[in-house]
PDB file of C-alpha atoms in Angstrom:
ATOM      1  CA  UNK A   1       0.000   0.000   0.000  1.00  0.00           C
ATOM      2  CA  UNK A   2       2.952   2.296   0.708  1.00  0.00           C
ATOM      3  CA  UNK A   3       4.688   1.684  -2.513  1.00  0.00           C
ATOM      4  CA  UNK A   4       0.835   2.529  -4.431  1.00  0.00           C
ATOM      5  CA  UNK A   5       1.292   5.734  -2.101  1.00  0.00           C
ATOM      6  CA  UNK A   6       4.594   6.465  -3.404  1.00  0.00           C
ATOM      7  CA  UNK A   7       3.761   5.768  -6.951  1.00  0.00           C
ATOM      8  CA  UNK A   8       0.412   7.993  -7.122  1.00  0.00           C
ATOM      9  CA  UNK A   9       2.472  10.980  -4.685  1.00  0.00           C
ATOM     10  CA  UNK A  10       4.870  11.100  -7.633  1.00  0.00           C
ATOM     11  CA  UNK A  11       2.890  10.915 -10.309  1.00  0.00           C
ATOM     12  CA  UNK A  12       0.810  13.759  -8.749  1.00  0.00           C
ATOM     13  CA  UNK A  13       3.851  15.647  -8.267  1.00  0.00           C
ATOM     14  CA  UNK A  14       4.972  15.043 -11.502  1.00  0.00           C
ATOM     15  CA  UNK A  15       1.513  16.305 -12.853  1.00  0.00           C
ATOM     16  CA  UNK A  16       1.784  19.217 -10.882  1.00  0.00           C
ATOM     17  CA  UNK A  17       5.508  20.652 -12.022  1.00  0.00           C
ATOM     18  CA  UNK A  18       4.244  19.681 -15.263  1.00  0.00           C
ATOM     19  CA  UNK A  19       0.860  22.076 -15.203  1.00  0.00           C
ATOM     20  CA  UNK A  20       3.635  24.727 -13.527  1.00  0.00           C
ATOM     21  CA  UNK A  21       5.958  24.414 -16.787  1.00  0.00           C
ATOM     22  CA  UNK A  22       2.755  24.374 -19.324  1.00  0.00           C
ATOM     23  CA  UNK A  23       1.884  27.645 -17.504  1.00  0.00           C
ATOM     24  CA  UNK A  24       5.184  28.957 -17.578  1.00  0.00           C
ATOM     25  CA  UNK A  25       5.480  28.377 -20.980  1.00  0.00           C
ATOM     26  CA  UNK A  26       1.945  29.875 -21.825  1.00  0.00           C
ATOM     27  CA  UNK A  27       1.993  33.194 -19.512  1.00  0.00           C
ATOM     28  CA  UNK A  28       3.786  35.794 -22.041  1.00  0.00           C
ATOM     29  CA  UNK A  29       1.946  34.660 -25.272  1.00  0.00           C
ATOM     30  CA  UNK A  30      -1.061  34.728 -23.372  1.00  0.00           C
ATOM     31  CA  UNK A  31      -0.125  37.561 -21.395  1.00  0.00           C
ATOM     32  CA  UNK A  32       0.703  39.243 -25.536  1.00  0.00           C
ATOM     33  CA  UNK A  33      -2.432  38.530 -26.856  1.00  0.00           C
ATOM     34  CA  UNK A  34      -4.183  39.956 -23.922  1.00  0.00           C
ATOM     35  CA  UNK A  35      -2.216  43.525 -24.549  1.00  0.00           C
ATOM     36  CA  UNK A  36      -2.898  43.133 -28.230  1.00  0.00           C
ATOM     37  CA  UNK A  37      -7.081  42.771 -28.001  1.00  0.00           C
ATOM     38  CA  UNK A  38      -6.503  45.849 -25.348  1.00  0.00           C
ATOM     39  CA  UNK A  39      -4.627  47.915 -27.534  1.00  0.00           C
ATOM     40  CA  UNK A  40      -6.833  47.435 -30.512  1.00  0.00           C
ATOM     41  CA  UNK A  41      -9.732  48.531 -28.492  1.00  0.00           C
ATOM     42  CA  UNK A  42      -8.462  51.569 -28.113  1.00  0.00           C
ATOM     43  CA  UNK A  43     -10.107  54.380 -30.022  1.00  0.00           C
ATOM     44  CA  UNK A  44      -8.166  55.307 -32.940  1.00  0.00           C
ATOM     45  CA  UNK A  45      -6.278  58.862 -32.346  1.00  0.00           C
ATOM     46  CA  UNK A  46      -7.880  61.336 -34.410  1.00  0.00           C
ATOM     47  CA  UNK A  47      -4.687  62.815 -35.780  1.00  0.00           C
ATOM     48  CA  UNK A  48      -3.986  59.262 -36.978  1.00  0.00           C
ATOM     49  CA  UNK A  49      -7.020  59.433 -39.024  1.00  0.00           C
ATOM     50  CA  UNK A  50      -6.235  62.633 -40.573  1.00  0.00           C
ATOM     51  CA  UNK A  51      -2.772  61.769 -41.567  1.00  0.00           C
ATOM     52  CA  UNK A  52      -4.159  58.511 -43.547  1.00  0.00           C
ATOM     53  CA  UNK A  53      -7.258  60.900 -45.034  1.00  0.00           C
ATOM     54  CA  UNK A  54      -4.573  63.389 -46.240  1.00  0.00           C
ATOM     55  CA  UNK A  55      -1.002  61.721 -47.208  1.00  0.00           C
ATOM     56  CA  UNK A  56      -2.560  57.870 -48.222  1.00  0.00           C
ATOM     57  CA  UNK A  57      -5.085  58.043 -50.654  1.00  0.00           C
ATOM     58  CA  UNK A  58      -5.231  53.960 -50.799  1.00  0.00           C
ATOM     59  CA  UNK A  59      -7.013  54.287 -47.689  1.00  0.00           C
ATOM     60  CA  UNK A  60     -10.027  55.897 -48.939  1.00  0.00           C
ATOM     61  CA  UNK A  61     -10.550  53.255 -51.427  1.00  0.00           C
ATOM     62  CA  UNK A  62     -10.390  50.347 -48.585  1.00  0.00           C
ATOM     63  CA  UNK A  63     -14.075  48.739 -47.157  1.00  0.00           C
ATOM     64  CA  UNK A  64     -15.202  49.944 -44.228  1.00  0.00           C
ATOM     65  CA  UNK A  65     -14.652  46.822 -42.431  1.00  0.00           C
ATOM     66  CA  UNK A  66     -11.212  46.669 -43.959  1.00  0.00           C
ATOM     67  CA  UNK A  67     -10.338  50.596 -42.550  1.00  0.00           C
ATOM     68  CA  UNK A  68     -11.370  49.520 -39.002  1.00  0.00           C
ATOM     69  CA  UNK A  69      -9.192  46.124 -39.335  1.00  0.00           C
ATOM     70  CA  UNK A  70      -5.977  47.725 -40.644  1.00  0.00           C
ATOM     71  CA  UNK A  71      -6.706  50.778 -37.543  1.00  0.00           C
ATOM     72  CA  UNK A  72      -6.630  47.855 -35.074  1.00  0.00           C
ATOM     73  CA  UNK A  73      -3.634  46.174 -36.819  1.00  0.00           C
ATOM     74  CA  UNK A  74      -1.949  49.766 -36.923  1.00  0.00           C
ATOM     75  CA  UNK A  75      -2.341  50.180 -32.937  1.00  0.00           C
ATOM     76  CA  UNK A  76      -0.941  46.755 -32.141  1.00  0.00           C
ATOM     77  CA  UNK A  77       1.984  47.548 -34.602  1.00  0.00           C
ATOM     78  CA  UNK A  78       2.842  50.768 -33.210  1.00  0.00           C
ATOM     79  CA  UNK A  79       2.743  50.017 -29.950  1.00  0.00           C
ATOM     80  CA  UNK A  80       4.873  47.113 -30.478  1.00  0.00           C
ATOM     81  CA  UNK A  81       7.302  48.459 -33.156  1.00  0.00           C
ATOM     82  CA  UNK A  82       9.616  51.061 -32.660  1.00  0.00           C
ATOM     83  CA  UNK A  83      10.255  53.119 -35.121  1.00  0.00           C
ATOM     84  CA  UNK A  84      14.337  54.794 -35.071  1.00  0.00           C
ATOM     85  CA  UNK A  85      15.292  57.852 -36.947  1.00  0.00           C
ATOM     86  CA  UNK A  86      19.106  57.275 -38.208  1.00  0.00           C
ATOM     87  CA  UNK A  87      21.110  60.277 -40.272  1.00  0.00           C
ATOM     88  CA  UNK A  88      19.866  62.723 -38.322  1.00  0.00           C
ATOM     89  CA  UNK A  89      16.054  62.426 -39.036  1.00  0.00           C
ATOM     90  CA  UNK A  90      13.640  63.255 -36.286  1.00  0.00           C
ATOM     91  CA  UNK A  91      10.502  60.564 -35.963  1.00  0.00           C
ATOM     92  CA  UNK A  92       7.316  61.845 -36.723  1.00  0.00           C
ATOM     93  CA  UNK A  93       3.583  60.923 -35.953  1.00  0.00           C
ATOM     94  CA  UNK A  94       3.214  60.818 -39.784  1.00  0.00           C
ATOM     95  CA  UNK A  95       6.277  59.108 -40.109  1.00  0.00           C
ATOM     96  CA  UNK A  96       4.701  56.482 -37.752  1.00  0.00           C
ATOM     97  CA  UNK A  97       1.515  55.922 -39.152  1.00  0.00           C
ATOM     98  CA  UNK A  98       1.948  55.796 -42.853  1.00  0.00           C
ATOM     99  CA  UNK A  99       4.911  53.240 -42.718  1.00  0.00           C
ATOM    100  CA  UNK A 100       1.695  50.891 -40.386  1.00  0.00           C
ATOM    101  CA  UNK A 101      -0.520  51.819 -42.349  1.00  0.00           C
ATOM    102  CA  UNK A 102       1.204  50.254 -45.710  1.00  0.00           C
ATOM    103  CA  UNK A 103       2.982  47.453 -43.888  1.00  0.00           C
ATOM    104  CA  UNK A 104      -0.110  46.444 -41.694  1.00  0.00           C
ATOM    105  CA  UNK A 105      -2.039  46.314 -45.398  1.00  0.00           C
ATOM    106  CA  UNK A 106      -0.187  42.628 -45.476  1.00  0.00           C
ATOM    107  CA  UNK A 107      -1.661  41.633 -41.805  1.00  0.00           C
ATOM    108  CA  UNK A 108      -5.690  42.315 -43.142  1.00  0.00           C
ATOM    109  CA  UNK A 109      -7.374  38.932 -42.729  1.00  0.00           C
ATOM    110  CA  UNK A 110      -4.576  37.141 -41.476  1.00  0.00           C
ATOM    111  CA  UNK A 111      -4.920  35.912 -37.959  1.00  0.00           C
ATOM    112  CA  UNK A 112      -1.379  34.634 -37.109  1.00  0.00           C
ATOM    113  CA  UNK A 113       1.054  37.063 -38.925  1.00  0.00           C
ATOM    114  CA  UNK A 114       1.999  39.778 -36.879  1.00  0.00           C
ATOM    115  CA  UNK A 115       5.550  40.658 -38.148  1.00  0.00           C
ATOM    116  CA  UNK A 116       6.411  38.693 -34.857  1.00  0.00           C
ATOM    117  CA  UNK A 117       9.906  38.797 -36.096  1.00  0.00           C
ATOM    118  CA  UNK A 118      10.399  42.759 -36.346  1.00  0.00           C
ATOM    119  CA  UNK A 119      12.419  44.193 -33.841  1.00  0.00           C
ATOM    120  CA  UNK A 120      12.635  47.650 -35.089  1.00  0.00           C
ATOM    121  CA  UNK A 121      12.379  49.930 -38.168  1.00  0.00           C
ATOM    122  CA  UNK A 122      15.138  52.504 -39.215  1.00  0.00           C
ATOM    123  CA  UNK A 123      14.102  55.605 -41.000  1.00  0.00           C
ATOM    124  CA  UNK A 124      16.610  57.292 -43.114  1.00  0.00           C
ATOM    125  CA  UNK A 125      15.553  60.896 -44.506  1.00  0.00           C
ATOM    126  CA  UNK A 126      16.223  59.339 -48.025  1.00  0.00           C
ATOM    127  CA  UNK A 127      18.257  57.018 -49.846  1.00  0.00           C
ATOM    128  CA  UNK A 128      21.062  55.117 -47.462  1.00  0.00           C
ATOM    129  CA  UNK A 129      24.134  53.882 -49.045  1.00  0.00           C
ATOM    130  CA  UNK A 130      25.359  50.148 -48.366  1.00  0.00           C
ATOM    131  CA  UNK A 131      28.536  48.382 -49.405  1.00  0.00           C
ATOM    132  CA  UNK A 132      27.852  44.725 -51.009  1.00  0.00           C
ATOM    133  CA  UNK A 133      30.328  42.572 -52.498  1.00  0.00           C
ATOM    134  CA  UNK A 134      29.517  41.845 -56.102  1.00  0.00           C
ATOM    135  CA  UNK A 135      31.094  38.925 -58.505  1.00  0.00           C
ATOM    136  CA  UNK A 136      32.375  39.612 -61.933  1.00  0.00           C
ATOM    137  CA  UNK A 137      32.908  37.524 -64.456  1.00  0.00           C
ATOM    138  CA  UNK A 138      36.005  35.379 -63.855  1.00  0.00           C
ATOM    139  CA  UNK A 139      34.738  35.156 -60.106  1.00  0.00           C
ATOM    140  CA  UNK A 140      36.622  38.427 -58.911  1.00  0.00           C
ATOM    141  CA  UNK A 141      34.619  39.657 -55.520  1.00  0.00           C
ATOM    142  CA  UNK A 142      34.991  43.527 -54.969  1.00  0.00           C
ATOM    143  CA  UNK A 143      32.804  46.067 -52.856  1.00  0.00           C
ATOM    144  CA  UNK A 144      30.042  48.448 -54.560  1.00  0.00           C
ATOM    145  CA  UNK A 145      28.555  50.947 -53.207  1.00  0.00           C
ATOM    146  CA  UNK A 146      24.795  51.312 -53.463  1.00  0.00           C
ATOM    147  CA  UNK A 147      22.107  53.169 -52.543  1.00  0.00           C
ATOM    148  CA  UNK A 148      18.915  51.911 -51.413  1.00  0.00           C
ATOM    149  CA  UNK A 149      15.140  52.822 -50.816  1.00  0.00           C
ATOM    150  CA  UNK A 150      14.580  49.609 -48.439  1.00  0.00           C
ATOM    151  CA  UNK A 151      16.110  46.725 -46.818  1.00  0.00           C
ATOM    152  CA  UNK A 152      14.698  43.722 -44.575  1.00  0.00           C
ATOM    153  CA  UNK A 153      17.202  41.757 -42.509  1.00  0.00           C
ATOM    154  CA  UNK A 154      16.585  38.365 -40.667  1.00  0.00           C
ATOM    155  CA  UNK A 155      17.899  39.421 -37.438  1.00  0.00           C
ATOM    156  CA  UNK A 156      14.777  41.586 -37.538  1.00  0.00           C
ATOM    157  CA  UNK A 157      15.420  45.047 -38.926  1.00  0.00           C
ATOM    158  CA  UNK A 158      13.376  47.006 -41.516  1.00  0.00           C
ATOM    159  CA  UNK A 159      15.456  49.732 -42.885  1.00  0.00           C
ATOM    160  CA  UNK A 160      13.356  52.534 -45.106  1.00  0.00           C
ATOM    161  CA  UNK A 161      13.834  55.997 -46.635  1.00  0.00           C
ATOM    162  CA  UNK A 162      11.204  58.168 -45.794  1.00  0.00           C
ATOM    163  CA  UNK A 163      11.644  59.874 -48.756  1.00  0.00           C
ATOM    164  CA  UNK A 164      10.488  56.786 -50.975  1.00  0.00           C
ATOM    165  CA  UNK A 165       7.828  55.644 -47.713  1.00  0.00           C
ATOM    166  CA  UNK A 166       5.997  59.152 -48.224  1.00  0.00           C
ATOM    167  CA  UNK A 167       5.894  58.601 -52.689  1.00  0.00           C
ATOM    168  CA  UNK A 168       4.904  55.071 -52.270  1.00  0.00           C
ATOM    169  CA  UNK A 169       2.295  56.028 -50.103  1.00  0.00           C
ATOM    170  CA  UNK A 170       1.087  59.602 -51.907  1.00  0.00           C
ATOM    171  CA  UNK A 171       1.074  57.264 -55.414  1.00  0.00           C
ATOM    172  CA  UNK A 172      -0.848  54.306 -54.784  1.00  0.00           C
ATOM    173  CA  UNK A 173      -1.691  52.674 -58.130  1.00  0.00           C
ATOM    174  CA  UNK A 174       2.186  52.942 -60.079  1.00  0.00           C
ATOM    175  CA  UNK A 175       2.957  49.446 -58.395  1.00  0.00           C
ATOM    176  CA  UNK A 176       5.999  50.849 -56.524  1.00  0.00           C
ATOM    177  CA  UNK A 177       5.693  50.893 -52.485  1.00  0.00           C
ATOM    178  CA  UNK A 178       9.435  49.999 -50.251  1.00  0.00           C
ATOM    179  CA  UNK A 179       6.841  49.492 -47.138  1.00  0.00           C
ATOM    180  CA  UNK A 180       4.795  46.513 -48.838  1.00  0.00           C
ATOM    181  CA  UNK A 181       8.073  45.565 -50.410  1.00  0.00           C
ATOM    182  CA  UNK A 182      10.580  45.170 -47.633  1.00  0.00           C
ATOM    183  CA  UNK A 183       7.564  43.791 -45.249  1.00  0.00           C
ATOM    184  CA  UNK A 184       6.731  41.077 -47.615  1.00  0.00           C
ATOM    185  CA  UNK A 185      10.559  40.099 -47.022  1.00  0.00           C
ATOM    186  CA  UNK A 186       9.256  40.219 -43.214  1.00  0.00           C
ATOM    187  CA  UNK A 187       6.322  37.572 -44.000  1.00  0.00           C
ATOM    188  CA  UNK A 188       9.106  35.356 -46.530  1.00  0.00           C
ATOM    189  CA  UNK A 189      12.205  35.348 -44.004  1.00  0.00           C
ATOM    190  CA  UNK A 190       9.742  34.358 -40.928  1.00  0.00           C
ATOM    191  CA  UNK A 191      11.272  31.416 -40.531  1.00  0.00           C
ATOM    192  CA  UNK A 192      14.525  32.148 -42.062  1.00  0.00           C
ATOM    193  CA  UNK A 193      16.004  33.524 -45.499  1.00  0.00           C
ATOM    194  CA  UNK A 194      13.917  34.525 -47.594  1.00  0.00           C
ATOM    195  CA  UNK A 195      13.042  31.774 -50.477  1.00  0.00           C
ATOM    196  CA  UNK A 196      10.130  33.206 -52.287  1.00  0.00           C
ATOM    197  CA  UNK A 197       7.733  30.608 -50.123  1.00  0.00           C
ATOM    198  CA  UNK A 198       6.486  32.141 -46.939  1.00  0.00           C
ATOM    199  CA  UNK A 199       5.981  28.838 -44.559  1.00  0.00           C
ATOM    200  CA  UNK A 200       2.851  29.956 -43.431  1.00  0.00           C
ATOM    201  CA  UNK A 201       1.695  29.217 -47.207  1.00  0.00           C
ATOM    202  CA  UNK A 202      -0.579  26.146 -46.190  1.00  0.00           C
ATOM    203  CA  UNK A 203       0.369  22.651 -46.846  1.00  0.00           C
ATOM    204  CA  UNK A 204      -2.216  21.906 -49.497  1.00  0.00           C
ATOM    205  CA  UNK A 205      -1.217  25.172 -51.340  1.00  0.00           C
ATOM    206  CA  UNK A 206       2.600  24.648 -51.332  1.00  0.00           C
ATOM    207  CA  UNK A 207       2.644  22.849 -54.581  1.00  0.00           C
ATOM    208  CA  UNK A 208      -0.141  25.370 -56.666  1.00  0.00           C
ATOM    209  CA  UNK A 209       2.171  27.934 -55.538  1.00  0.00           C
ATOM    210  CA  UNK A 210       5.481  26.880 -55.855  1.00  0.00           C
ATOM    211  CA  UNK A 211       4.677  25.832 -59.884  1.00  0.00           C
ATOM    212  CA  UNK A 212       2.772  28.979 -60.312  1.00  0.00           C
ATOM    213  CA  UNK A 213       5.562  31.354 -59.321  1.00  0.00           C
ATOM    214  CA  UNK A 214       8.743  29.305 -60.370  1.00  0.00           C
ATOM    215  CA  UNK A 215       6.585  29.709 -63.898  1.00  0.00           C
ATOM    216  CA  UNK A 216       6.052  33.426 -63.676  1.00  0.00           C
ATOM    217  CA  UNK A 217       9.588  33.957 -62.528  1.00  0.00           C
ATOM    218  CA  UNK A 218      11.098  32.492 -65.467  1.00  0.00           C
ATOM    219  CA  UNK A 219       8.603  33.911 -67.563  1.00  0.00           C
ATOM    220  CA  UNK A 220      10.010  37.373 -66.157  1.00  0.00           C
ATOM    221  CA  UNK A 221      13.468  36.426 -66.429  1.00  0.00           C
ATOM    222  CA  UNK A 222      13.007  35.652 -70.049  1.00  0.00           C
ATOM    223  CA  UNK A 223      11.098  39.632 -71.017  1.00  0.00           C
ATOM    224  CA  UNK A 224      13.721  41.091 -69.384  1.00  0.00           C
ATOM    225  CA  UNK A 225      16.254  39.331 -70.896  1.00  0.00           C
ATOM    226  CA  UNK A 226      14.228  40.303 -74.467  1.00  0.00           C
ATOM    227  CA  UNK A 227      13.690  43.928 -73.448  1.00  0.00           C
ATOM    228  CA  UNK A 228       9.537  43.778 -73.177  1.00  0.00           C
ATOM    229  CA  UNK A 229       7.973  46.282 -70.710  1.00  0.00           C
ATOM    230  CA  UNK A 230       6.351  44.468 -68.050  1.00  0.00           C
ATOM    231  CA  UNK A 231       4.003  45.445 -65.374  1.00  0.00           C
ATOM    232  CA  UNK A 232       6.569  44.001 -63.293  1.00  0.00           C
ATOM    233  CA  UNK A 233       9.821  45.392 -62.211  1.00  0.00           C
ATOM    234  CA  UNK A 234      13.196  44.135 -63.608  1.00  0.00           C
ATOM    235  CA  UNK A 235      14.287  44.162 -60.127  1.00  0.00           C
ATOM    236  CA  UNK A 236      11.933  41.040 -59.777  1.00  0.00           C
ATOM    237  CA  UNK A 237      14.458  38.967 -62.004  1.00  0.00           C
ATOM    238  CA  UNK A 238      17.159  39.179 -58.967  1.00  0.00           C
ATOM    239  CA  UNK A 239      15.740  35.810 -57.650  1.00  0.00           C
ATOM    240  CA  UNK A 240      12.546  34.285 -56.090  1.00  0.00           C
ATOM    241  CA  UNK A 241      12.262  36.407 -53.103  1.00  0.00           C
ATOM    242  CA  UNK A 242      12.297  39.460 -55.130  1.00  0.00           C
ATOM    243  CA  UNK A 243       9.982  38.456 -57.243  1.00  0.00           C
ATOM    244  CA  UNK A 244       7.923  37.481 -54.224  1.00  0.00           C
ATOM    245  CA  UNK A 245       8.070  41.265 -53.060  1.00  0.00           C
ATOM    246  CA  UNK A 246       7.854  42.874 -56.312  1.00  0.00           C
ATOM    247  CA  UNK A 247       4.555  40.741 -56.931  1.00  0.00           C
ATOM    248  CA  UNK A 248       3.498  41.624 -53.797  1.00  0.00           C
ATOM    249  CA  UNK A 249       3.539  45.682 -54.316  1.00  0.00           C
ATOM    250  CA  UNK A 250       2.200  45.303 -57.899  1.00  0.00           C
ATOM    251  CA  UNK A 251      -0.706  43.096 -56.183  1.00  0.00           C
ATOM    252  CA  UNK A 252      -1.797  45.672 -53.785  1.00  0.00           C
ATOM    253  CA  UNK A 253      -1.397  48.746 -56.005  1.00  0.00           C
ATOM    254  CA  UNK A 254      -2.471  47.362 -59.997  1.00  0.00           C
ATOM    255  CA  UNK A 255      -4.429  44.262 -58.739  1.00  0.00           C
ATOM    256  CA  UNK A 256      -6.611  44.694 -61.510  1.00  0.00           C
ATOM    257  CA  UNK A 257      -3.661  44.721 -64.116  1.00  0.00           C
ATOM    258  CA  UNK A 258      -1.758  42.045 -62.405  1.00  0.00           C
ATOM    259  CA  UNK A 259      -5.590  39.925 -62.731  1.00  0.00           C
ATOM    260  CA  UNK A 260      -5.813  40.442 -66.468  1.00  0.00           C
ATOM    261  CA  UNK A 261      -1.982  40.006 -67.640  1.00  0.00           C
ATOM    262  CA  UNK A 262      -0.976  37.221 -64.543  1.00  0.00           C
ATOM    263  CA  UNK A 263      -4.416  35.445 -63.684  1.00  0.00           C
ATOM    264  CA  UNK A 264      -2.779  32.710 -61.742  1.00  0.00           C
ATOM    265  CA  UNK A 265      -0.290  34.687 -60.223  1.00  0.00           C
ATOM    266  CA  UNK A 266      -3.344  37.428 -59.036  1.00  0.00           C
ATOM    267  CA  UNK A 267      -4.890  34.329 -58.071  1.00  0.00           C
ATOM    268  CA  UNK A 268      -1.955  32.537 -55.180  1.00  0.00           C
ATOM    269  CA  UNK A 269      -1.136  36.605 -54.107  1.00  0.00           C
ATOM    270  CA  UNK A 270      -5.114  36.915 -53.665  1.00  0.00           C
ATOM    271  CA  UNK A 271      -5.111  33.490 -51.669  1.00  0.00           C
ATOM    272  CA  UNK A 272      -2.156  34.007 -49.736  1.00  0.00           C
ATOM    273  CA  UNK A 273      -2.987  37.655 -48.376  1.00  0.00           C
ATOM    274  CA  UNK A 274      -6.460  36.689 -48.215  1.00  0.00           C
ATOM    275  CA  UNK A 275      -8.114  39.614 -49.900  1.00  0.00           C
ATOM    276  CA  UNK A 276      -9.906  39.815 -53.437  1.00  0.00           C
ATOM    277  CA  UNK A 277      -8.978  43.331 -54.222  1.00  0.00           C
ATOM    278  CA  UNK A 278     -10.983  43.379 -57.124  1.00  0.00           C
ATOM    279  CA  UNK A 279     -13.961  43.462 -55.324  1.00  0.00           C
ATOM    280  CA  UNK A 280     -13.069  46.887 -53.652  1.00  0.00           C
ATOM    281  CA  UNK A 281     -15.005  49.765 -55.273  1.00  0.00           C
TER     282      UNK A 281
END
């Protein structure tokens, strides 16, 4: 009877530590997604509302129920997201929410994706210079210097020139926005580098998706290579993760293009992000 004692004392014991360490484990993402539904209930700041009215014309063309998703997105964002100045550039409100605003655009309808993986966003005034080492023919590596609109790091970091935020977001049908851009690098490197296949594409889709865009990438890489004009960017040809983000701001700014010239490609953006844009009036 003592040795039944023993062996039900330690399994209860065990049991115990073991609900301890489950609730360990589940206080801070519970303890997140309590601050997030309290944040998004949080009337949105009038000033905020202004600034998207006046500088972000995309806005006005979103659904109602859309606007009062991507305000709630926008809240949890900037509360969670801060937002650096580098080169001397002081952080603005409107700084703030127009670079939510456009990156939240890729959160509508999604309930998992939260840019989880953003530590922080740097805001140059304008276009930042970068040294990358580039191969020649014969394999010789040297350093170039380059300047750049946008960049999206693993470790986290979203790097932007406000100068190219504020004309992506004051032109919203040319197909040309660093915010959707570098945050669709956010959504591909997620779990990693970027590939050109988020892996929160769904199992089932995977396969649709991978044949659909290897076939419009090469299909781009072979126009450029002829010269055509193309609704998308010859930046796309770099490789698949480019393409990925190029398709991505040409989806949210010329969906109806991209639907006539690239059905199938229209079609995995429109499943992936969860939004038929062409119903939008």
């Amino acid at each position: 009877m003592s040795e039944l004692t023993e062996v039900i004392g330690s399994a209860g014991l065990l049991l115990v530590l073991t609900l301890l360490a489950l609730g360990w484990l589940l206080r801070e993402p519970l303890a997140q997604a309590w601050r997030r539904r309290r944040l998004a209930q949080q009337p949105f700041p009038a000033a905020w509302r202004a600034v998207l009215r006046q500088h972000w014309p995309y806005f006005r063309r979103m659904p109602a129920d859309l606007q009062l998703q991507l305000k709630k997105r926008m809240q949890v964002f900037l509360a969670e997201k801060p937002i650096i100045g580098c080169g001397g550039l002081e952080v603005t409100d409107e700084m703030r929410v127009l670079i939510a605003a456009q990156a939240c655009l890729l959160l509508l309808n999604r309930s998992q994706s939260r840019f989880d993986g953003v530590r922080q966003i740097l805001l140059y005034p304008g276009a930042f210079w970068v040294q990358r080492p580039v191969t020649q023919d014969g394999g010789v590596q040297h350093e170039q210097r380059r300047a750049l609109s946008g960049e999206s790091w693993v470790q986290g970091q979203v790097i932007l020139s406000w100068d190219d935020v504020l004309r992506g977001a004051a032109d919203a049908g040319d197909g040309q926005n660093v915010v959707i851009h570098e945050f669709a690098h956010q959504l591909d490197q997620a779990k990693g580098a970027a590939t050109g296949l988020p892996a929160d594409i769904s199992r089932w889709q995977r396969a649709r998706w991978a044949a659909v865009m290897s076939g419009e990438y090469a299909a781009h890489q072979q126009r450029a290579a002829a010269g055509q004009v193309s609704l998308l960017s010859d930046y796309a040809v770099t490789d698949p993760a480019e393409f990925f983000a190029v398709a991505s701001e040409v989806f949210f700014e010329q969906a109806e293009a991209l639907s006539q010239q690239h059905p199938a490609l229209y079609e995995q953006l429109s499943r992936y992000y969860r939004l038929n844009l062409l119903s939008w009036s």
